[in-house]
Coordinates of C-alpha atoms and ligand atoms in Angstrom, one line a residue:
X13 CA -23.1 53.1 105.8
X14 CA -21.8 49.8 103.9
X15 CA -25.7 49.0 103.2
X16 CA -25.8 52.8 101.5
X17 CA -22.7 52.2 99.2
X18 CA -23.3 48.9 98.0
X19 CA -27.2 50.5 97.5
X20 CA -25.8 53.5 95.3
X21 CA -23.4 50.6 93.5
X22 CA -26.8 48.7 92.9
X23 CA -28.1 51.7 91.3
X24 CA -25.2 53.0 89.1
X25 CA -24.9 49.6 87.7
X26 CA -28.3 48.9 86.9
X27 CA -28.3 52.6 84.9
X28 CA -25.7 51.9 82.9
X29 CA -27.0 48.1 82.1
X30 CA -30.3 50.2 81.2
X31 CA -28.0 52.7 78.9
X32 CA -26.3 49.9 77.6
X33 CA -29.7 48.2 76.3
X34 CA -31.5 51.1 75.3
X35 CA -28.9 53.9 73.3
X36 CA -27.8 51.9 70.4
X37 CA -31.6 50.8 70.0
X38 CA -32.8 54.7 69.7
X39 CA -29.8 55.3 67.4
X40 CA -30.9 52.7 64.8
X41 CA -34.1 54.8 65.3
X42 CA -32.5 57.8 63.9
X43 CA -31.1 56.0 61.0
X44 CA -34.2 53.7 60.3
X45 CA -35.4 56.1 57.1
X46 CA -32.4 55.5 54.1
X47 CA -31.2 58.7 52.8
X48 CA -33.2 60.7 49.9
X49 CA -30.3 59.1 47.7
X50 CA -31.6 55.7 48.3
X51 CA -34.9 55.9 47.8
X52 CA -36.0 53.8 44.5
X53 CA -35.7 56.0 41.4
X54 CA -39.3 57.1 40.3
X55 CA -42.3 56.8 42.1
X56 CA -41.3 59.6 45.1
X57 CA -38.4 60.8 42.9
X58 CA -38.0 64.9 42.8
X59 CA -38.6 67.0 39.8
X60 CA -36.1 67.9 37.7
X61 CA -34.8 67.8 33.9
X62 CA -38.2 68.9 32.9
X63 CA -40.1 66.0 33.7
X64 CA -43.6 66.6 34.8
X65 CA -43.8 64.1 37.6
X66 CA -47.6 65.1 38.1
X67 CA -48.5 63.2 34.6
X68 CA -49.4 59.7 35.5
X69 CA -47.0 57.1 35.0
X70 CA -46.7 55.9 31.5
X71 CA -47.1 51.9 30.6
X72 CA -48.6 50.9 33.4
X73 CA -51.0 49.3 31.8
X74 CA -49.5 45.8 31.8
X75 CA -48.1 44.5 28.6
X76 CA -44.9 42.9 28.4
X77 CA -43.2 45.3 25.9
X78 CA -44.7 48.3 27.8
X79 CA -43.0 47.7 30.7
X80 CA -39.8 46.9 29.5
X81 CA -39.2 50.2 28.0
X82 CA -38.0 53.3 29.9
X83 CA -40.8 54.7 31.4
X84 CA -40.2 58.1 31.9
X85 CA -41.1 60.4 29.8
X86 CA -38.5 62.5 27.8
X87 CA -40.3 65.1 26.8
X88 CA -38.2 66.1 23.8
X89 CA -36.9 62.8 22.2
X90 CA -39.2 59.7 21.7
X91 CA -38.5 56.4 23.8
X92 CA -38.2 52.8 22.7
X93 CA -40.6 49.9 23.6
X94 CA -38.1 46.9 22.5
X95 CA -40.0 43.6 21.4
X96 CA -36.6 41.9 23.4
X97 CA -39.0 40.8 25.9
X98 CA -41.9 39.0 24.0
X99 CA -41.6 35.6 25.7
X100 CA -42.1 33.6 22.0
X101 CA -42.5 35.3 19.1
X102 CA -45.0 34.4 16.7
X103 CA -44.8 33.3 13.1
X104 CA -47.1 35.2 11.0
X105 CA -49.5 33.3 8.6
X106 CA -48.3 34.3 4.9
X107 CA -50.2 36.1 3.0
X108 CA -51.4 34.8 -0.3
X109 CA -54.7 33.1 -0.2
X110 CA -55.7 35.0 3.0
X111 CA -59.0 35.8 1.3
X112 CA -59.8 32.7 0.1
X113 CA -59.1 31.2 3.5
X114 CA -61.5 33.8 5.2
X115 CA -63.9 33.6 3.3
X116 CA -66.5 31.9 5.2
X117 CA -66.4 35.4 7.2
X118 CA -67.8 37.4 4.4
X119 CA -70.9 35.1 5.4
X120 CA -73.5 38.1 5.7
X121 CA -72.4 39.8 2.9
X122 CA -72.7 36.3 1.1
X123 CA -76.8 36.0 1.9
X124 CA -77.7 39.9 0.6
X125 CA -75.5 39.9 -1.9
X126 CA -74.4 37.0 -3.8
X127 CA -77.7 34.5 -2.8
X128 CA -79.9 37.2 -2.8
X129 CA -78.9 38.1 -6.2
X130 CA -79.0 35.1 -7.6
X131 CA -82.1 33.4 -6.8
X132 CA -83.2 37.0 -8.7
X133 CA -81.4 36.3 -11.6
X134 CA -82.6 32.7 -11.8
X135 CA -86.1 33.5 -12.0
X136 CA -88.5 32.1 -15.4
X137 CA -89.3 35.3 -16.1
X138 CA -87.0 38.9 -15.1
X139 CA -89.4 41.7 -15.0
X140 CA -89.5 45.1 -13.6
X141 CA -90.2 44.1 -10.2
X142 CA -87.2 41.2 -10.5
X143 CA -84.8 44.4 -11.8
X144 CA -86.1 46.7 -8.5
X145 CA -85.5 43.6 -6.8
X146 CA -81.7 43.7 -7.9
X147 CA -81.3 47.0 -7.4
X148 CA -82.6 47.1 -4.0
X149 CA -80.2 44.3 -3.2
X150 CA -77.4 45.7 -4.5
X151 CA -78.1 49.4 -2.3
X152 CA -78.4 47.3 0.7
X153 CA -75.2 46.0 0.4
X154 CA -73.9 49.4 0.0
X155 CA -72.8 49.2 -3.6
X156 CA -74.1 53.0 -4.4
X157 CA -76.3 54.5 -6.6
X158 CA -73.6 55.3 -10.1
X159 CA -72.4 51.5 -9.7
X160 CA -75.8 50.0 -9.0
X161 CA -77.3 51.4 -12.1
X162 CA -74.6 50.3 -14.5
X163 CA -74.5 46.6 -13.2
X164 CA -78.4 46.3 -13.2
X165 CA -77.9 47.9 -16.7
X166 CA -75.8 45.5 -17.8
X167 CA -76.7 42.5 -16.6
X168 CA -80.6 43.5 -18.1
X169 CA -78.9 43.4 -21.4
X170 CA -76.8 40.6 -20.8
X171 CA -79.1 38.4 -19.7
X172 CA -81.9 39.1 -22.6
X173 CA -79.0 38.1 -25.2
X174 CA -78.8 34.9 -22.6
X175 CA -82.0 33.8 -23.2
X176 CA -82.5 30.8 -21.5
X177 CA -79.9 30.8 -18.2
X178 CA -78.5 28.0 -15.8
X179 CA -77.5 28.7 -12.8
X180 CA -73.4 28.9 -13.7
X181 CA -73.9 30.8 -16.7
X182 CA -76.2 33.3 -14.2
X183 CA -73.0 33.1 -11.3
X184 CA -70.3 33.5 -14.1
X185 CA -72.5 36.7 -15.5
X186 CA -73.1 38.2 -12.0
X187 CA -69.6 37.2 -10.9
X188 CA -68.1 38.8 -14.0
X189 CA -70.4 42.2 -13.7
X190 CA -69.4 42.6 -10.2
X191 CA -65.0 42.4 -10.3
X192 CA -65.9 44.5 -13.2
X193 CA -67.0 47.1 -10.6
X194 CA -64.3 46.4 -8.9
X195 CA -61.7 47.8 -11.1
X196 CA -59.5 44.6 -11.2
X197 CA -57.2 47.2 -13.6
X198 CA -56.1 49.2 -10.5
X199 CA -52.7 48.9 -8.9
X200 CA -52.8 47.3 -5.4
X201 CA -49.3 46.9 -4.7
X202 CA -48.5 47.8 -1.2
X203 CA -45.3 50.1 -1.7
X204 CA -43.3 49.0 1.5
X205 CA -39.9 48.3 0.1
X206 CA -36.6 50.3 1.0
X207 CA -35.0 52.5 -1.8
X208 CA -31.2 53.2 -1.3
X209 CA -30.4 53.2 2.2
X210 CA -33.7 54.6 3.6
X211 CA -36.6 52.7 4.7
X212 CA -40.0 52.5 2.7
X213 CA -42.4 54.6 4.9
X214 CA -45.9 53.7 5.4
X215 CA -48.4 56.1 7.2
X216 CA -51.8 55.2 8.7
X217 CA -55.0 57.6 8.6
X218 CA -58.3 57.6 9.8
X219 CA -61.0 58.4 11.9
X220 CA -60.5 56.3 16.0
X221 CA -62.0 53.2 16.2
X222 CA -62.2 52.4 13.0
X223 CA -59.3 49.6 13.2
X224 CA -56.5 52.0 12.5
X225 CA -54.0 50.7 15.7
X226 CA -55.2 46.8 14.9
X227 CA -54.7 47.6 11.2
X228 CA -50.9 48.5 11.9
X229 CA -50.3 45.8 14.1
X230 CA -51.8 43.2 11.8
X231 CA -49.7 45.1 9.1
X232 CA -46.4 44.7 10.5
X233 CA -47.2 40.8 11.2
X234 CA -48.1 40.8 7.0
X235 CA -44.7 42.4 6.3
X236 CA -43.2 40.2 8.7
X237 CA -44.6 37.1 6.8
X238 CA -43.7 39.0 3.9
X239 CA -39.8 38.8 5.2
X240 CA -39.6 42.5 5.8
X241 CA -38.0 44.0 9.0
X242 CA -40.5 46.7 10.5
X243 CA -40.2 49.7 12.9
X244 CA -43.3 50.9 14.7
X245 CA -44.2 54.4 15.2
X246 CA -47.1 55.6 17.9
X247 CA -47.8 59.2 16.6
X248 CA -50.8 58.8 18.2
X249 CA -49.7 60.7 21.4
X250 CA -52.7 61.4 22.4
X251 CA -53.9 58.1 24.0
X252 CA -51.3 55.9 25.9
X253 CA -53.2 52.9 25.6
X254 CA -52.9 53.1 22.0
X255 CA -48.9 53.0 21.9
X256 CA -48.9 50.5 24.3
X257 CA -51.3 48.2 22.5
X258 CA -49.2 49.2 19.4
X259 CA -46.4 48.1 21.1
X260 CA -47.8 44.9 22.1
X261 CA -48.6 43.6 18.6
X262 CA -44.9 44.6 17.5
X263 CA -43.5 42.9 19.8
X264 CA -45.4 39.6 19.0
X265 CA -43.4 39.8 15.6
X266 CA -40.1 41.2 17.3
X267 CA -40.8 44.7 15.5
X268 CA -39.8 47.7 17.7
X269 CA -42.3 51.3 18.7
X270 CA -40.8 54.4 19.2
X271 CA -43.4 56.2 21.1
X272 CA -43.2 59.6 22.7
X273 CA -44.5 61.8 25.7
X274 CA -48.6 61.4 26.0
X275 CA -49.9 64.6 24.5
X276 CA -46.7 65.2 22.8
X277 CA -46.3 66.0 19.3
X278 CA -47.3 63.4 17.0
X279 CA -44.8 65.1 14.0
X280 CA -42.0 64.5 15.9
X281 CA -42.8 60.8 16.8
X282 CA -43.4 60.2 13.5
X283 CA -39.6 62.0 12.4
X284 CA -38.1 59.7 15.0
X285 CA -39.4 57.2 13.6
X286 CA -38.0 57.3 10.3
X287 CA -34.6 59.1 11.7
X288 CA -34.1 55.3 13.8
X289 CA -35.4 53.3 11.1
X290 CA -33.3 54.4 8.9
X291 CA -30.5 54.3 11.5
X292 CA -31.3 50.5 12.0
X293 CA -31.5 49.5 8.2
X294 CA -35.3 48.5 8.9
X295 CA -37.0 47.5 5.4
X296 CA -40.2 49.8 6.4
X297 CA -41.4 52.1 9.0
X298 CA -45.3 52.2 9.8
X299 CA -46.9 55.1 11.4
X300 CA -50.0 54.9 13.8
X301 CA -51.2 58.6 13.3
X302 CA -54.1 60.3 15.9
X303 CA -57.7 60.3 14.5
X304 CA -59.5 63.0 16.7
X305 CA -61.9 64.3 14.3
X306 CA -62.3 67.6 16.9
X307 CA -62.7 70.0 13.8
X308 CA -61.6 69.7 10.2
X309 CA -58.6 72.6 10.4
X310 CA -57.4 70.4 13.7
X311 CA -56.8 67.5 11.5
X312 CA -55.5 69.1 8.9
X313 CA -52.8 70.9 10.8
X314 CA -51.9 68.1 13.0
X315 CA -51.9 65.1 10.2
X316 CA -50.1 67.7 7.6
X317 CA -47.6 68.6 10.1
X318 CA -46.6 64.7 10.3
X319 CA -46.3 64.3 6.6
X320 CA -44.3 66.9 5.9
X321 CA -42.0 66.4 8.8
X322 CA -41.3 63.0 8.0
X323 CA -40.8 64.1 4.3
X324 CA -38.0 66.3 5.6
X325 CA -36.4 62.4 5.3
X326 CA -37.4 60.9 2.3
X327 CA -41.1 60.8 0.8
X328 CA -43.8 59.3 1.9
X329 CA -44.4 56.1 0.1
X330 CA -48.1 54.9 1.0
X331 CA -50.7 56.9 2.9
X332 CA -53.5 54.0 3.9
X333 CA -56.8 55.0 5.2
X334 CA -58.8 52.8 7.6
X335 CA -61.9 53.0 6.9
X336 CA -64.8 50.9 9.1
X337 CA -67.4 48.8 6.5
X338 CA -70.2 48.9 8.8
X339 CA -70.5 52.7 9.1
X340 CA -71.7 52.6 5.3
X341 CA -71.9 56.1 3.6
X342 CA -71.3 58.0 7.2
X343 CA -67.2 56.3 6.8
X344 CA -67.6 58.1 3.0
X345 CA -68.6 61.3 4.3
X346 CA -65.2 61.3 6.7
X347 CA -63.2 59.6 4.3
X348 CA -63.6 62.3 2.0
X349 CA -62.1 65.0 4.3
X350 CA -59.1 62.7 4.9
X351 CA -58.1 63.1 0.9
X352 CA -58.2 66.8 1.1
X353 CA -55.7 66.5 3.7
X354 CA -53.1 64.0 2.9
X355 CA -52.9 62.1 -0.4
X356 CA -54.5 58.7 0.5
X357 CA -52.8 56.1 -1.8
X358 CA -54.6 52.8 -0.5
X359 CA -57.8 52.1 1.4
X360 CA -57.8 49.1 4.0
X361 CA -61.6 48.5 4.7
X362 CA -61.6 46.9 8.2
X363 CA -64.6 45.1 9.7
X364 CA -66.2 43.1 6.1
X365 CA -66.8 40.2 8.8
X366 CA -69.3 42.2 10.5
X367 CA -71.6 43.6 8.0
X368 CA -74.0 42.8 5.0
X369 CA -73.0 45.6 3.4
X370 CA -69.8 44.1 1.5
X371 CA -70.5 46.2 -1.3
X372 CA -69.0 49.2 0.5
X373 CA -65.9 48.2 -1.6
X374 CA -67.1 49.5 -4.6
X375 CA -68.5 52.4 -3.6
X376 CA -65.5 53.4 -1.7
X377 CA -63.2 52.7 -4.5
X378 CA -65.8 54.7 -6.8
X379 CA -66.1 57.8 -4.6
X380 CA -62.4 57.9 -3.4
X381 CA -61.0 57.1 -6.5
X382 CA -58.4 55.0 -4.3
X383 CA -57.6 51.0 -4.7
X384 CA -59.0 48.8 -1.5
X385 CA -55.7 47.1 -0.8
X386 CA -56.3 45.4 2.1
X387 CA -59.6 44.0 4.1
X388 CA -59.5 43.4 7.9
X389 CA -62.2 40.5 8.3
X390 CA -61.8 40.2 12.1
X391 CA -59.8 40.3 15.2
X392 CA -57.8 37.9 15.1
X393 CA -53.9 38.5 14.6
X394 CA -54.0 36.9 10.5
X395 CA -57.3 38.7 9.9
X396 CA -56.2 41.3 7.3
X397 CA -56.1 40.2 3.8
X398 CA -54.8 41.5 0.8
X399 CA -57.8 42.7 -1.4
X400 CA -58.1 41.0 -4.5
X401 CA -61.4 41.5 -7.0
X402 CA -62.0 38.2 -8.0
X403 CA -61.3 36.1 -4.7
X404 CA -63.6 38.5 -3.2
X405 CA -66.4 38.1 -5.3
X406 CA -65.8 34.3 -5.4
X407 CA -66.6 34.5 -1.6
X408 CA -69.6 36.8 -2.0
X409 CA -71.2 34.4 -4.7
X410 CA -70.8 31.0 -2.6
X411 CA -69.4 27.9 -3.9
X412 CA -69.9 28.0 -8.1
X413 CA -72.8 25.6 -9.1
X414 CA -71.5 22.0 -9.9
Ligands
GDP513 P1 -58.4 52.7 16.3 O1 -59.1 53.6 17.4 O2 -58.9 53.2 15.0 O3 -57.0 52.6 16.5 O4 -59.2 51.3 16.5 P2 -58.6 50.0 17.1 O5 -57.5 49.4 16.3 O6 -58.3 50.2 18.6 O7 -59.8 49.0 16.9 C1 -61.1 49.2 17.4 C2 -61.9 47.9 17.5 O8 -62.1 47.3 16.2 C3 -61.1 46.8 18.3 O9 -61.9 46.1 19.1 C4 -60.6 45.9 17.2 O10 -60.4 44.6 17.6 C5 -61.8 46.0 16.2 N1 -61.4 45.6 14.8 C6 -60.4 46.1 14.1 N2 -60.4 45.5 12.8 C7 -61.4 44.6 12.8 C8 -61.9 43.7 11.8 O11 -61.5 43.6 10.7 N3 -63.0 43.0 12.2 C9 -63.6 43.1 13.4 N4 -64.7 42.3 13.7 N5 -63.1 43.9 14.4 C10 -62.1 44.7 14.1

C-alpha cells in the first residue's frame, strides 16, 4: 500500500515538473508574432489614406537622395528628395571658357567641317567642282540648304576679290563667313534671375532621350557655379527613374526635387515647384517636363497644361528645348512641333561630341528662329557649355595657322 502511494506521489510530481517546463514555453508561442501595430510601417502595411499600396515602391532604385526622401507616395501633394544626404558636395566648374576648354570634343565636327573646308579653299585654282566640293561639305555637316548657299555665295565672291590666299587670310575668311551664320547679334542670355520675391522659372522641353534630364542636372550645377540657389522639379511623372536620377544630380550640388506620385500629373509638380521655391527664396526653379511624343494633341495638352499652371504664379521666364545633334533634320522635324506648343526661348543642342554634323547649329537657329544657348558636349557633369559663335567656330577651324 506504502509502495502505491509513494508510486502515485512519483507520478503527480513528475506531471507538474513536466507542466512546470512546458506551459510558459507554449505561451511565448502564442505571443511569438508582435501585434499588427508593430509591424514596420510600409512594406506589409494596410491600405488606407488613398495610397495605392499595389504601385511598386517608389525610389528603390538606389541613390542616396532617393532614399532619403519619404517614399510613399501622396497622391495629391508632391514630396521632397532633400540633397541633406549627398555625402560631399561637389564644386561646379565655372562657366566661362567652357567651350574653349572642350573643344578638343568638337573633334569630328573639326575634320568635315573646318579641315575639310579648308584644304578646299586653299586650292591653286577654285573651280566648280572645288565650290560642289564646299557645298557638299557644308550639307554633311548639317548646315542646311538656305545657309549653305549664302556662305558658298559669299565666300566665291570673297575669295575672287582675294586673289592670291594664305592659309590665315583663307581661316579668317571661312572663320568670319561661318559666326556670320551664326547670328552672333542674337541674345543668349539665360534668363534665370529672381524678380521681386519670386523665383526666375526655367522649363525644359523635348522629345526623351534627347539629354533633357542630364541637361537639367548639368544646368542646376551651371547656376550653381554661377552662385545661384536652385530648386528641382520632376514633372516628368511618368518615369521614376527619371526623378530619381534628377534627384541625384541635385543633390550633388545640394539643390532640392520636388517630385510627385508616378503617373501623376506633371502640372501639378511643376506648380509645386514654383509654390516651394518661392516659399524657400530659391534664385531659380528648373522644371524636367515629360517628352512622350504619343501623338501631337497629347503633347500639347499635357506640356500646355504645365505652363499655364505654373503661370498661375508668375510667368514663365525661359522655355529651353533639348534637342539631340546627331538626329540631324529628324530633331528639326520634332523640334518644330515643340514651338507650336509652348514658346521655346533657347535651344540647348546636346550631344556636338558625338557627331560630324556640328553644323546642326545653324540650321537649327535658322529654322527655329531660336538662339542655341547652351551645347552639351558629353556626359560628364561640366559638359554643357554656354554657346558662343566665335569660340565655337574657333574649335571647328583648328588651331589658326602661325
Ligand atoms: P532624356 O530622356 O531626354 O531625359 O535623356 P537623358 O538625360 O536620360 O539622356 C539620355 C542619354 O544621353 C544619357 O546616356 C546621357 O548621358 C546622354 N547625354 C546627354 N547629353 C549628352 C551630351 O552632351 N553628350 C553625350 N555624349 N551624351 C549625352
Amino acid at each position: 500500500m506504502v509502495y502505491v502511494l509513494v508510486a502515485i506521489a512519483i507520478v503527480v510530481l513528475a506531471l507538474l515538473v513536466v507542466a512546470a517546463l512546458v506551459i510558459p514555453r507554449s505561451r511565448r508561442g502564442v505571443e511569438a508574432p508582435p501585434p499588427p501595430e508593430t509591424l514596420p510601417a510600409g512594406d506589409d502595411a494596410p491600405p488606407g489614406g488613398g495610397v495605392d499600396t499595389a504601385a511598386p515602391p517608389r525610389g528603390s532604385p538606389a541613390g542616396t537622395a532617393a532614399t532619403a526622401a519619404p517614399l510613399v507616395d501622396v497622391p495629391v501633394e508632391s514630396t521632397i528628395d532633400t540633397a541633406d544626404t549627398a555625402p560631399a558636395l561637389e564644386t561646379p566648374e565655372p562657366t566661362a571658357g567652357r567651350l574653349t576648354r572642350l573643344r578638343a570634343r568638337l573633334a569630328r565636327s573639326q575634320t568635315t567641317l573646318g579641315r575639310g573646308l579648308l584644304s578646299v579653299l586653299s586650292r591653286d585654282k577654285l573651280d566648280d567642282e572645288a565650290w560642289d566640293e564646299v557645298e557638299e561639305a557644308l550639307l554633311a555637316a548639317d548646315v542646311g540648304v538656305g545657309a549653305t548657299t549664302e556662305i558658298v555665295e559669299s565666300l566665291r565672291t570673297r575669295t575672287r576679290v582675294l586673289g592670291t590666299r594664305s592659309q590665315g587670310e583663307l581661316r579668317a575668311l571661312l572663320s568670319d563667313e561661318l559666326v556670320k551664320a551664326l547670328r552672333p547679334d542674337l541674345d543668349r542670355t539665360l534668363h534665370s534671375t529672381p524678380e521681386g520675391d519670386r523665383p526666375a522659372v526655367v522649363m525644359v522641353v523635348g522629345v526623351n532621350g534627347t539629354g533633357k534630364t542630364t541637361t537639367c542636372g548639368k544646368l542646376a550645377r551651371v547656376l550653381v557655379a554661377d552662385g545661384r540657389t536652385v530648386l528641382l522639379g520632376a514633372a516628368d511623372t511618368f518615369r521614376a527613374a527619371a526623378a530619381d536620377q534628377l534627384a541625384t544630380w541635385g543633390s550633388r550640388v545640394g539643390a532640392d526635387t520636388v517630385r510627385g506620385p508616378e503617373g501623376g500629373d506633371p502640372a501639378s509638380v511643376a506648380f509645386d515647384t514654383v509654390k516651394q521655391g518661392t516659399e524657400r527664396k530659391v534664385d531659380t526653379v528648373l522644371i524636367d517636363t515629360a517628352g512622350r511624343l504619343h501623338t501631337k494633341v497629347g503633347l500639347m495638352d499635357e506640356l500646355g497644361k504645365v505652363k499655364r499652371v505654373v503661370e498661375k504664379q508668375g510667368p514663365v521666364d525661359e522655355t529651353l528645348l533639348v534637342l539631340d545633334a546627331t538626329t540631324g533634320q529628324n530633331g528639326l522635324v520634332q523640334a518644330r512641333v515643340f514651338t507650336e506648343v509652348v514658346d521655346i526661348t533657347g535651344i540647348v543642342l546636346t550631344k556636338l561630341d558625338g557627331t560630324a554634323k556640328g553644323g546642326i547649329v545653324i540650321s537649327v537657329q535658322r529654322e527655329l528662329g531660336v538662339p542655341v544657348k547652351l551645347i552639351g558636349l558629353g556626359e560628364g557633369a561640366d559638359d554643357l557649355a554656354p554657346f558662343e559663335p566665335e569660340s565655337f567656330v574657333d574649335a571647328l577651324l583648328g588651331d589658326p595657322v602661325p
